[in-house]
XYZ file of C-alpha atoms in Angstrom:
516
model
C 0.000 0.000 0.000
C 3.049 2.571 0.942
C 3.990 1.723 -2.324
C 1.200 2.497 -4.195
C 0.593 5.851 -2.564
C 4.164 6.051 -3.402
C 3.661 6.065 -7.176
C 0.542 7.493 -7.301
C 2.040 10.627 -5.349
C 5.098 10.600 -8.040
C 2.948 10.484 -11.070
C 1.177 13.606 -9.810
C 4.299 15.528 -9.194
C 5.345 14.373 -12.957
C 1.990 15.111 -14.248
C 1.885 18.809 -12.402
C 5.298 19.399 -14.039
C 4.211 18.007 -17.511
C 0.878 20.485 -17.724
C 3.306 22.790 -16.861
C 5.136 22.337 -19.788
C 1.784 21.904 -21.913
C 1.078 25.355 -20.869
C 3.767 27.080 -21.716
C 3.804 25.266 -25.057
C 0.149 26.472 -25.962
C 0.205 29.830 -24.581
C 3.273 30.203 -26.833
C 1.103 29.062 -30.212
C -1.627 31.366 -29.122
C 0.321 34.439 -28.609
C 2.239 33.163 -32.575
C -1.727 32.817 -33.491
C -2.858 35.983 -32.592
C 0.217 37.849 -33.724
C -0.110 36.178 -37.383
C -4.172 36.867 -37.335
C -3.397 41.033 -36.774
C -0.942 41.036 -38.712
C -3.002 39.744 -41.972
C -6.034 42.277 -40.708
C -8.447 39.647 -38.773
C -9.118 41.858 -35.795
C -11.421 39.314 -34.997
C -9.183 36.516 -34.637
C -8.521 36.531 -31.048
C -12.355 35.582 -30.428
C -11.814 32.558 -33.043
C -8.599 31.843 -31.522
C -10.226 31.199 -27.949
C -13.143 29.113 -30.025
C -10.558 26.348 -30.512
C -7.909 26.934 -27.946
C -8.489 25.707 -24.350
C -5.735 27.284 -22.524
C -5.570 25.983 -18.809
C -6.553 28.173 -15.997
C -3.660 30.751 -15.120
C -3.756 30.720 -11.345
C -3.670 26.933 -11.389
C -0.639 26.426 -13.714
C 1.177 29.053 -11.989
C 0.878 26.866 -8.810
C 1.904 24.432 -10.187
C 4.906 26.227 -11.462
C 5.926 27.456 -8.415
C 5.018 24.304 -6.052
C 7.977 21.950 -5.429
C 6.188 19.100 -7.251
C 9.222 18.903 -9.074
C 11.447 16.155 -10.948
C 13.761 16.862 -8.203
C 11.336 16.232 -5.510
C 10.500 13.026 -7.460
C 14.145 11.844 -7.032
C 14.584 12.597 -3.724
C 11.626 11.021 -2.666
C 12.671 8.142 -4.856
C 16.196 8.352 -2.756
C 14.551 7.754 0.559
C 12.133 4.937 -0.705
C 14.781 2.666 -2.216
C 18.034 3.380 -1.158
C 18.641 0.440 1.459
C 21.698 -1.138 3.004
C 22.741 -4.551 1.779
C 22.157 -7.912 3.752
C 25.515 -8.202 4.618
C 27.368 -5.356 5.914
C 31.164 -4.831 6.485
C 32.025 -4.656 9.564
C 35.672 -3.741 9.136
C 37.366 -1.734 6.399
C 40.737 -0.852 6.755
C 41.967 2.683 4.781
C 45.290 4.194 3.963
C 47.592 5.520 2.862
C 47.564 9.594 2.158
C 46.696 11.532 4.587
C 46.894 15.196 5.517
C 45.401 18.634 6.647
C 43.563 20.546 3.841
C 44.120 24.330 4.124
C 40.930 25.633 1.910
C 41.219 29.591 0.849
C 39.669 31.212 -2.257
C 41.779 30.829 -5.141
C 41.546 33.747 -6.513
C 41.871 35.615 -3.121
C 45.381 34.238 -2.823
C 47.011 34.709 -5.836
C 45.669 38.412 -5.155
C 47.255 38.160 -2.221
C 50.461 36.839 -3.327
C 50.403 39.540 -5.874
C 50.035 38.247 -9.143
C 48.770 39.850 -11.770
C 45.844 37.800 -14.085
C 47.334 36.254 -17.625
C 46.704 33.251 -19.675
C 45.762 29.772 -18.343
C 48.428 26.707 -19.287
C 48.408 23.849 -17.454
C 51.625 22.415 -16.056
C 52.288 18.706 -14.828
C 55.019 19.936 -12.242
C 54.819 23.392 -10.452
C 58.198 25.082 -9.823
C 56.994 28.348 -9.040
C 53.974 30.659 -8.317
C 53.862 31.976 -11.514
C 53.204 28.110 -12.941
C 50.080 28.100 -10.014
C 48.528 30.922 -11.468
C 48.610 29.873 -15.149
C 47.671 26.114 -13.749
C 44.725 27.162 -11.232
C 43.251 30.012 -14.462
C 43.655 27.183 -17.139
C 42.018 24.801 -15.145
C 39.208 27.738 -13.382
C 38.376 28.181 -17.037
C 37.508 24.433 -17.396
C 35.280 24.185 -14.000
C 37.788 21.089 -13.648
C 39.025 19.871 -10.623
C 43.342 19.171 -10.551
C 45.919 17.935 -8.487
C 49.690 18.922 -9.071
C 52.473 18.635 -7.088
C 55.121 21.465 -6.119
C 58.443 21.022 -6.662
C 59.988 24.047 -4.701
C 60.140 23.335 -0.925
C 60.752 27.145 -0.011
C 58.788 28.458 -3.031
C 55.574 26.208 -1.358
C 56.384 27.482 2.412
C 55.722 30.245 1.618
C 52.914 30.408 -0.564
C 51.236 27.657 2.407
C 52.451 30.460 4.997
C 50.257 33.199 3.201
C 47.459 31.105 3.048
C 47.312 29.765 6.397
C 47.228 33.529 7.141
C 45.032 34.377 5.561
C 41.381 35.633 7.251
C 39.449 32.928 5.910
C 41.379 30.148 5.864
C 40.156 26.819 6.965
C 41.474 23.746 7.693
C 39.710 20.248 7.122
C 40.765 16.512 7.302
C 42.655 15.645 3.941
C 43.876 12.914 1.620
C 42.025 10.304 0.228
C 42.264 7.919 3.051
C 42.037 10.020 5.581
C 38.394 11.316 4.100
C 37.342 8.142 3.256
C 37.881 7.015 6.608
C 36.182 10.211 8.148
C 33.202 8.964 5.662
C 33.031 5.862 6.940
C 33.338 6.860 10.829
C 30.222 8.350 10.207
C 28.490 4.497 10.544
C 28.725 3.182 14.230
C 28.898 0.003 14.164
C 32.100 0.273 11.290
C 35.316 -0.707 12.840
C 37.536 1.911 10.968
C 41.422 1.400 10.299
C 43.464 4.528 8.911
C 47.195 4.501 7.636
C 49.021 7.562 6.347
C 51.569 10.343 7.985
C 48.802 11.081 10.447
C 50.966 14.520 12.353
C 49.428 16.108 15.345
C 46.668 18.764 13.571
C 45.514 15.609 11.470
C 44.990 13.406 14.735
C 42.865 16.100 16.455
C 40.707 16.608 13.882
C 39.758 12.709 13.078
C 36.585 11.362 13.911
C 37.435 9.005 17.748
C 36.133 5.810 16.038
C 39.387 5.946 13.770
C 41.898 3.794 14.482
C 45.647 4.977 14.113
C 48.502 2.093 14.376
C 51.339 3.923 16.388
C 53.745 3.455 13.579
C 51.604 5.698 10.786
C 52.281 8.820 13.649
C 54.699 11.463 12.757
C 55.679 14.705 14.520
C 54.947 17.363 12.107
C 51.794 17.491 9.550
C 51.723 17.401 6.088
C 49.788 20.795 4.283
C 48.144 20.383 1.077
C 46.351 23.798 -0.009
C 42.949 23.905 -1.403
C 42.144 26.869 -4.077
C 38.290 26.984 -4.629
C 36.791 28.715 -7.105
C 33.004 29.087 -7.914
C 31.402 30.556 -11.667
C 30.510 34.425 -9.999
C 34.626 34.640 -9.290
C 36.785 37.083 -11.053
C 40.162 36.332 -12.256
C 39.091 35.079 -16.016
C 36.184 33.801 -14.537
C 35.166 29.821 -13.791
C 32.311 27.600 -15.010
C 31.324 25.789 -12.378
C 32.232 25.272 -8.295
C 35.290 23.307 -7.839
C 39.463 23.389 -6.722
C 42.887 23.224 -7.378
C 45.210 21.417 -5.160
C 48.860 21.296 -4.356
C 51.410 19.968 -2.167
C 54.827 19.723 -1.322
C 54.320 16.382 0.476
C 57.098 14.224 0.554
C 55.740 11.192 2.927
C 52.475 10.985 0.533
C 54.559 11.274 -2.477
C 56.876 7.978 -1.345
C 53.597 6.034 -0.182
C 55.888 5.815 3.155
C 52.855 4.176 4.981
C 51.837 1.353 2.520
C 54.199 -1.045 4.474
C 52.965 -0.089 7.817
C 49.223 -0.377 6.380
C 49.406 -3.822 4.882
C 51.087 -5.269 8.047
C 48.412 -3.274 10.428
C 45.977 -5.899 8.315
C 47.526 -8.793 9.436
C 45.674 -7.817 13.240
C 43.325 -5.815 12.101
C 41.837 -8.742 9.608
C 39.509 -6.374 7.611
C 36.248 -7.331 5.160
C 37.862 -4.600 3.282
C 40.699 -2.716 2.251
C 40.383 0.768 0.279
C 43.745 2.300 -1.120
C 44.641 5.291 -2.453
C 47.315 7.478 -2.765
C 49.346 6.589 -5.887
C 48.840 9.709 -8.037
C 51.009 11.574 -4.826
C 53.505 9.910 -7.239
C 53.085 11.569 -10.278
C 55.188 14.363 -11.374
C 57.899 12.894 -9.309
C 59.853 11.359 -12.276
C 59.995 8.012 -13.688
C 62.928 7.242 -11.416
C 61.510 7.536 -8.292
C 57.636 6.431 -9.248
C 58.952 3.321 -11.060
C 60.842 1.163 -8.497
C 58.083 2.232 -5.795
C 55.200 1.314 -7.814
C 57.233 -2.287 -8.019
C 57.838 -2.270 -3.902
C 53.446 -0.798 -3.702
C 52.142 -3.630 -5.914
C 54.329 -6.573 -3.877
C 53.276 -5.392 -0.759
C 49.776 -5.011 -2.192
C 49.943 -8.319 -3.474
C 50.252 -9.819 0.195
C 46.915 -8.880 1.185
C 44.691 -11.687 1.496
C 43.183 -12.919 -1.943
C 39.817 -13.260 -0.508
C 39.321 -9.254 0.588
C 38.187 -7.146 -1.969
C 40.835 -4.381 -2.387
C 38.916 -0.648 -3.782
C 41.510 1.746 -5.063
C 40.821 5.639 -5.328
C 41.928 7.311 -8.489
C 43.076 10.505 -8.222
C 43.962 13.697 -10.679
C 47.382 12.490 -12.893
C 49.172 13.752 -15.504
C 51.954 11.415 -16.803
C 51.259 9.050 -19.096
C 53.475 6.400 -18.735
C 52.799 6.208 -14.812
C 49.071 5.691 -15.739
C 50.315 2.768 -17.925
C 52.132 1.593 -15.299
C 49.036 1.005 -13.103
C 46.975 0.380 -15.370
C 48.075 -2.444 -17.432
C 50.691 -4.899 -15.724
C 51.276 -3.117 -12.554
C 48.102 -2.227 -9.990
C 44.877 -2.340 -11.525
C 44.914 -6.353 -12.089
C 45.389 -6.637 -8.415
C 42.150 -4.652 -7.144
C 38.770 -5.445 -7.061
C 36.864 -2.178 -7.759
C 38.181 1.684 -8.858
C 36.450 5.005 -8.530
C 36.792 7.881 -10.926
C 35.647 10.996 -12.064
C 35.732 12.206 -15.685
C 39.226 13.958 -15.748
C 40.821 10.838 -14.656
C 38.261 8.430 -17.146
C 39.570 9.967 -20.032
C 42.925 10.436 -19.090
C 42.861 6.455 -18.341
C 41.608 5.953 -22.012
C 44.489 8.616 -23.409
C 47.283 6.898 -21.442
C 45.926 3.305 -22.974
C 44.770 4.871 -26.073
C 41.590 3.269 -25.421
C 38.018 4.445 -26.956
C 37.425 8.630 -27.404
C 40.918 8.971 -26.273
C 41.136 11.545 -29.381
C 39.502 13.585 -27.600
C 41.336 16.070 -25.376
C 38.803 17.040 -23.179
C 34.778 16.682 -21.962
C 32.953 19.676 -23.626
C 29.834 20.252 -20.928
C 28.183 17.080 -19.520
C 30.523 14.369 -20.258
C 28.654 11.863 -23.261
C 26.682 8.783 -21.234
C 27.462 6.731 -24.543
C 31.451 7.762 -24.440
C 31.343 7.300 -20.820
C 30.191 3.449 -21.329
C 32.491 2.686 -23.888
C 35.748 3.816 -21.648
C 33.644 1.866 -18.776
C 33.193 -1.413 -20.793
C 37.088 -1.002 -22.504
C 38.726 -1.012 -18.843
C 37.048 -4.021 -17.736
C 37.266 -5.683 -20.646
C 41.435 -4.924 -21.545
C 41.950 -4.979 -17.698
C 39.038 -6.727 -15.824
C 37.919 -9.542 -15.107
C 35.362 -9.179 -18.136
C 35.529 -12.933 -19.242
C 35.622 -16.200 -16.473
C 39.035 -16.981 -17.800
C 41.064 -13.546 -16.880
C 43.007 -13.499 -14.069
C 42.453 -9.886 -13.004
C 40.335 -9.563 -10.096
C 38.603 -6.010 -11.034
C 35.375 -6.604 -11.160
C 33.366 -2.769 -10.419
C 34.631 1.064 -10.962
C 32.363 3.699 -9.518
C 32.608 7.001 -12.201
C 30.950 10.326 -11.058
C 30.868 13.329 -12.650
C 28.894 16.810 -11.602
C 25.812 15.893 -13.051
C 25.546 11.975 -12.783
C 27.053 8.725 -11.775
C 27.522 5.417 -13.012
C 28.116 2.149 -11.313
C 29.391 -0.772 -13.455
C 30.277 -4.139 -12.640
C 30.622 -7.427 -13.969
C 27.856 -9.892 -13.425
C 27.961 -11.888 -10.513
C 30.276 -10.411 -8.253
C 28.726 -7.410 -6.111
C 24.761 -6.930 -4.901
C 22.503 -4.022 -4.216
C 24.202 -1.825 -7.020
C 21.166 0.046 -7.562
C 21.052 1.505 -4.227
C 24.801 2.156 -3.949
C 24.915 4.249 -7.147
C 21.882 6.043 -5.793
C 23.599 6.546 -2.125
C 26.976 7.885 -3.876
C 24.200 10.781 -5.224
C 22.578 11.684 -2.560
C 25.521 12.346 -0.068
C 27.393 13.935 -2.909
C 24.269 16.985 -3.318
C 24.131 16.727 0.469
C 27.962 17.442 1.452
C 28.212 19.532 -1.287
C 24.852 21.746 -0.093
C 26.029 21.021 3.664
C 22.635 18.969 4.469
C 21.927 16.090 6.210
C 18.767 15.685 3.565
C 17.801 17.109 0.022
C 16.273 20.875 0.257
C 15.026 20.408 -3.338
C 15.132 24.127 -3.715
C 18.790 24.538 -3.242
C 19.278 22.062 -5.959
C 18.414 20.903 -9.613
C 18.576 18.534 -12.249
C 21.323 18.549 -14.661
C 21.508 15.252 -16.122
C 20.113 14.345 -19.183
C 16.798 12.945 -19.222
C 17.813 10.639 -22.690
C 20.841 9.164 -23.921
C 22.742 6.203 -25.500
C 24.242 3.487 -23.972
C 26.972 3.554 -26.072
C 28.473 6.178 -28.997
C 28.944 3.515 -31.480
C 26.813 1.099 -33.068
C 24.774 -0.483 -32.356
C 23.401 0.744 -29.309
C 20.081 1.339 -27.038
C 18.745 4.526 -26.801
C 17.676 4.809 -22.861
C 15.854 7.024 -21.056
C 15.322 8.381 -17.252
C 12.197 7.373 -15.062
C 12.895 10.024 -12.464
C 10.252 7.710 -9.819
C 13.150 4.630 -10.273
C 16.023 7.473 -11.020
C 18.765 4.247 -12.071
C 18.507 3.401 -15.682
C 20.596 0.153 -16.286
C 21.372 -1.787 -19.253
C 23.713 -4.274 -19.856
C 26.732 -4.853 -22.857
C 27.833 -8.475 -22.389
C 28.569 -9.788 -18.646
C 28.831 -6.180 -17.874
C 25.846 -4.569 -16.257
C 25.754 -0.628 -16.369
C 24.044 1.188 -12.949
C 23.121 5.334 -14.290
C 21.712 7.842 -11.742
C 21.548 11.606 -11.812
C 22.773 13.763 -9.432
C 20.669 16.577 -7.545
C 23.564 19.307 -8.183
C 24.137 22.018 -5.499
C 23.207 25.619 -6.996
C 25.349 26.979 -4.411
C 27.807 24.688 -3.103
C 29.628 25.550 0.274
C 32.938 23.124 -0.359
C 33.670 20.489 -3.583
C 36.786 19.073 -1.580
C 36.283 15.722 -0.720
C 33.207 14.820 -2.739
C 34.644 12.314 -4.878
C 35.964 10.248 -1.775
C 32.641 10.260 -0.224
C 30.965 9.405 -3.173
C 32.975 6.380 -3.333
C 32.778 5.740 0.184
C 28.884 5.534 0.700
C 29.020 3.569 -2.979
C 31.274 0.978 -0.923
C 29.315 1.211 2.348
C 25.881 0.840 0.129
C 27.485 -2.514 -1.696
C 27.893 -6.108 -0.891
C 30.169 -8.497 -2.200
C 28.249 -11.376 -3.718
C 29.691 -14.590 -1.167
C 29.569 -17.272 -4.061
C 32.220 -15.726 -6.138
C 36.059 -15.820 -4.973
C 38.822 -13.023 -5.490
């Protein structure tokens, strides 16, 4: 009965928003009718237009307009109805291994600050001075992209992290991948959470209590990444979109100097799960120091238990060949599940030269059908696609502003549908600062039709915003799409993608009958 009065109350909101757009449509032709009719001399025409044109009641359509029976009320509704936890929960998830304090100041703000003047965006892989930061952060402003680049100049950093701890409104937040995973996950009570990483003294205050820190993954001083958000109304050449530009000088994270330490914490800690990230710190570093570490990362990742599912966190890279290196013989194989956002997608595809990878950037709304090819080409060249590969990635969680999708190969993981939906509603949440939807602080942005693929053949699919995950399946490979309710005014972007992933996780259960 709930469920009736469930989709009875939906397909009035749909229908209130559909008359809506009836109206609109016909007051449009009338207004065209009548303008044509005095135009050829028929002064009498409005009389014959309102003979055959039943235009709804004003007062009633505006109503509706302005009521929050909305396609985002739909979705949210549909959220709370059907987003449930699994039957079987983990009950232990170990997380490492970057981890440090975010200092979060404007972006534009700073570089004011620091005194330099507004030019040209270029992006650079490797920072060496402030001068790179500015072109970098305007280059990548101009794109609404999110980026991740590491500093080479120790002093040069100092003191551009000096000036922004400084600075009036500065903040500082839990950072790295682990470390906000783990905060994610502390949020759940009965979750026994492990965290490895250079956890320094600001860090260790500001973790949630639940967290547990081995004594060896303790350091003396912290590590400082800074945080340059940016927002569409900013100056400075001006943005697209809400988002940020980070950078470090971090040493410890850029060695992985806590994997060790992490995968020998597991041995007592005996987790259901394991989530790494941390690799990209790596990038930019040179092929020399990136190549024999990513050797020493995957042995020691490669003594973790076989039957614990191992999710790795993909972060913002810009060298090639390191890509390769994880991707094909190195890291990849060896997990179970990735998550991704579009930057890093089609990056993956460039580095492999793998579908679209011609392309050298999204132009808007990333293409659903481009999106599922890239999808469907990792797990098939580096998945376990087919019974007979020996790779044990099986699921890779992509988000992107306005959607997500969740893909896995059949017969591995359960209750997709309401982990693809989970990863959307805490990313419009954190990113609105809510515990729950306020459907007028957000809106739909996700297309409402699309292709499941951008070659032939392929379906054309479309969105039932009542049941707001569209899936469809190419092969063994079954494809989980949801659309996001997108903050109009978003209060921080840091961190989304790691919660995203981290309530996907939470939301997903590992399917007993098939072995890693």
């Amino acid at each position: 009965m709930v469920n009736i009065k469930a989709r009875v109350s939906d397909f009035l909101c749909l229908r209130s928003v559909w008359e809506s757009i009836m109206w609109r449509k016909a007051l449009v032709a009338a207004l065209l009718a009548l303008a044509v009719g005095y135009f050829y001399g028929s002064p009498e025409l409005p009389e014959q237009i309102l003979q055959y044109i039943s235009l709804p009641n004003f007062q009633t359509s505006s109503q509706n307009l302005n009521s929050q029976n909305s396609l985002e009320r739909v979705i949210s509704s549909a959220w709370e109805a059907l987003i449930t936890l699994p039957t079987r929960q983990w009950s232990r998830v170990a997380v490492g291994v970057n981890a440090c304090v975010d200092v979060v100041v404007s972006g534009v703000s700073l570089l004011q600050a620091l005194a330099v003047d507004p030019g040209i965006g270029q992006d650079h892989e490797v920072l060496h001075s402030k001068e790179d930061l500015k072109e970098a952060f305007i280059h990548y402003m101009g794109r609404g992209a999110a980026a991740e680049r590491f500093f080479s100049d120790r002093e040069a950093f100092q003191r551009i992290a000096r000036a922004a701890a400084e600075y009036p409104n500065a903040k500082f937040y839990v950072g790295g991948n682990a470390a906000l995973i783990a905060q994610k996950l502390a949020t759940y009570p009965d979750l026994m959470v492990l965290l490895c990483g250079p956890v320094g003294p600001k860090l260790h205050e500001m973790l949630d209590e639940q967290i547990i820190v081995p004594p060896d993954s303790l350091q003396e001083t912290d590590e400082f990444h800074l945080i340059l958000e940016y927002k569409a109304e900013m100056g400075f050449n001006s943005g697209t979109s809400a988002n940020r530009f980070i950078f470090s000088h971090d040493m410890s994270n850029g060695k992985m100097s806590s994997l060790e330490t992490f995968v020998v914490s597991l041995e007592e800690f005996q987790p259901e799960l394991v989530v790494l990230s941390g690799l990209h710190m790596m990038d930019g570093q040179g092929r020399e120091l990136w190549e024999e570490r990513l050797k020493e990362a995957v042995s020691a990742i490669s003594d973790i238990r076989k039957d614990i599912p191992i999710h790795l966190e993909l972060a913002s890279m810009t060298d090639k060949d390191y890509m390769n290196s994880i991707m094909q013989e190195q890291v990849m194989p060896i997990v179970s599940s990735i998550g991704l956002n579009e930057q890093e997608l089609l990056f993956l595809s460039q580095a492999g030269e793998g579908p679209h990878s011609e392309m050298e950037a999204w132009k808007g709304i990333p293409d659903v059908g481009r999106v599922s090819d890239i999808l469907l080409w990792i797990l098939e060249q580096h998945g376990r696609s087919e019974p007979s590969s020996e790779a044990d990635l099986t699921r890779i969680h992509f988000h992107t502003l306005a959607y997500h999708i969740l893909v896995t190969v059949d017969g591995y993981w359960g209750n997709q549908v309401a982990a693809v939906m989970a990863g959307a509603r805490v990313a419009c949440n954190q990113a609105c600062g809510l515990q729950s939807v306020d459907v007028s602080k957000v809106e739909l942005r996700a297309p409402l039709e699309f292709y499941s693929s951008h070659m032939e053949p392929r379906e054309q699919l479309s969105l039932n915003p009542a049941e707001p995950v569209t899936v469809w399946r190419r092969g063994n490979v079954t494809f989980y799409f949801t659309p996001v309710l997108v903050c109009k005014r978003p209060l921080r972007t840091v961190g989304l993608g790691d919660a995203i992933s981290a309530e996907g996780l939470l939301y997903s259960e590992l399917l007993p009958q098939q072995p890693f």
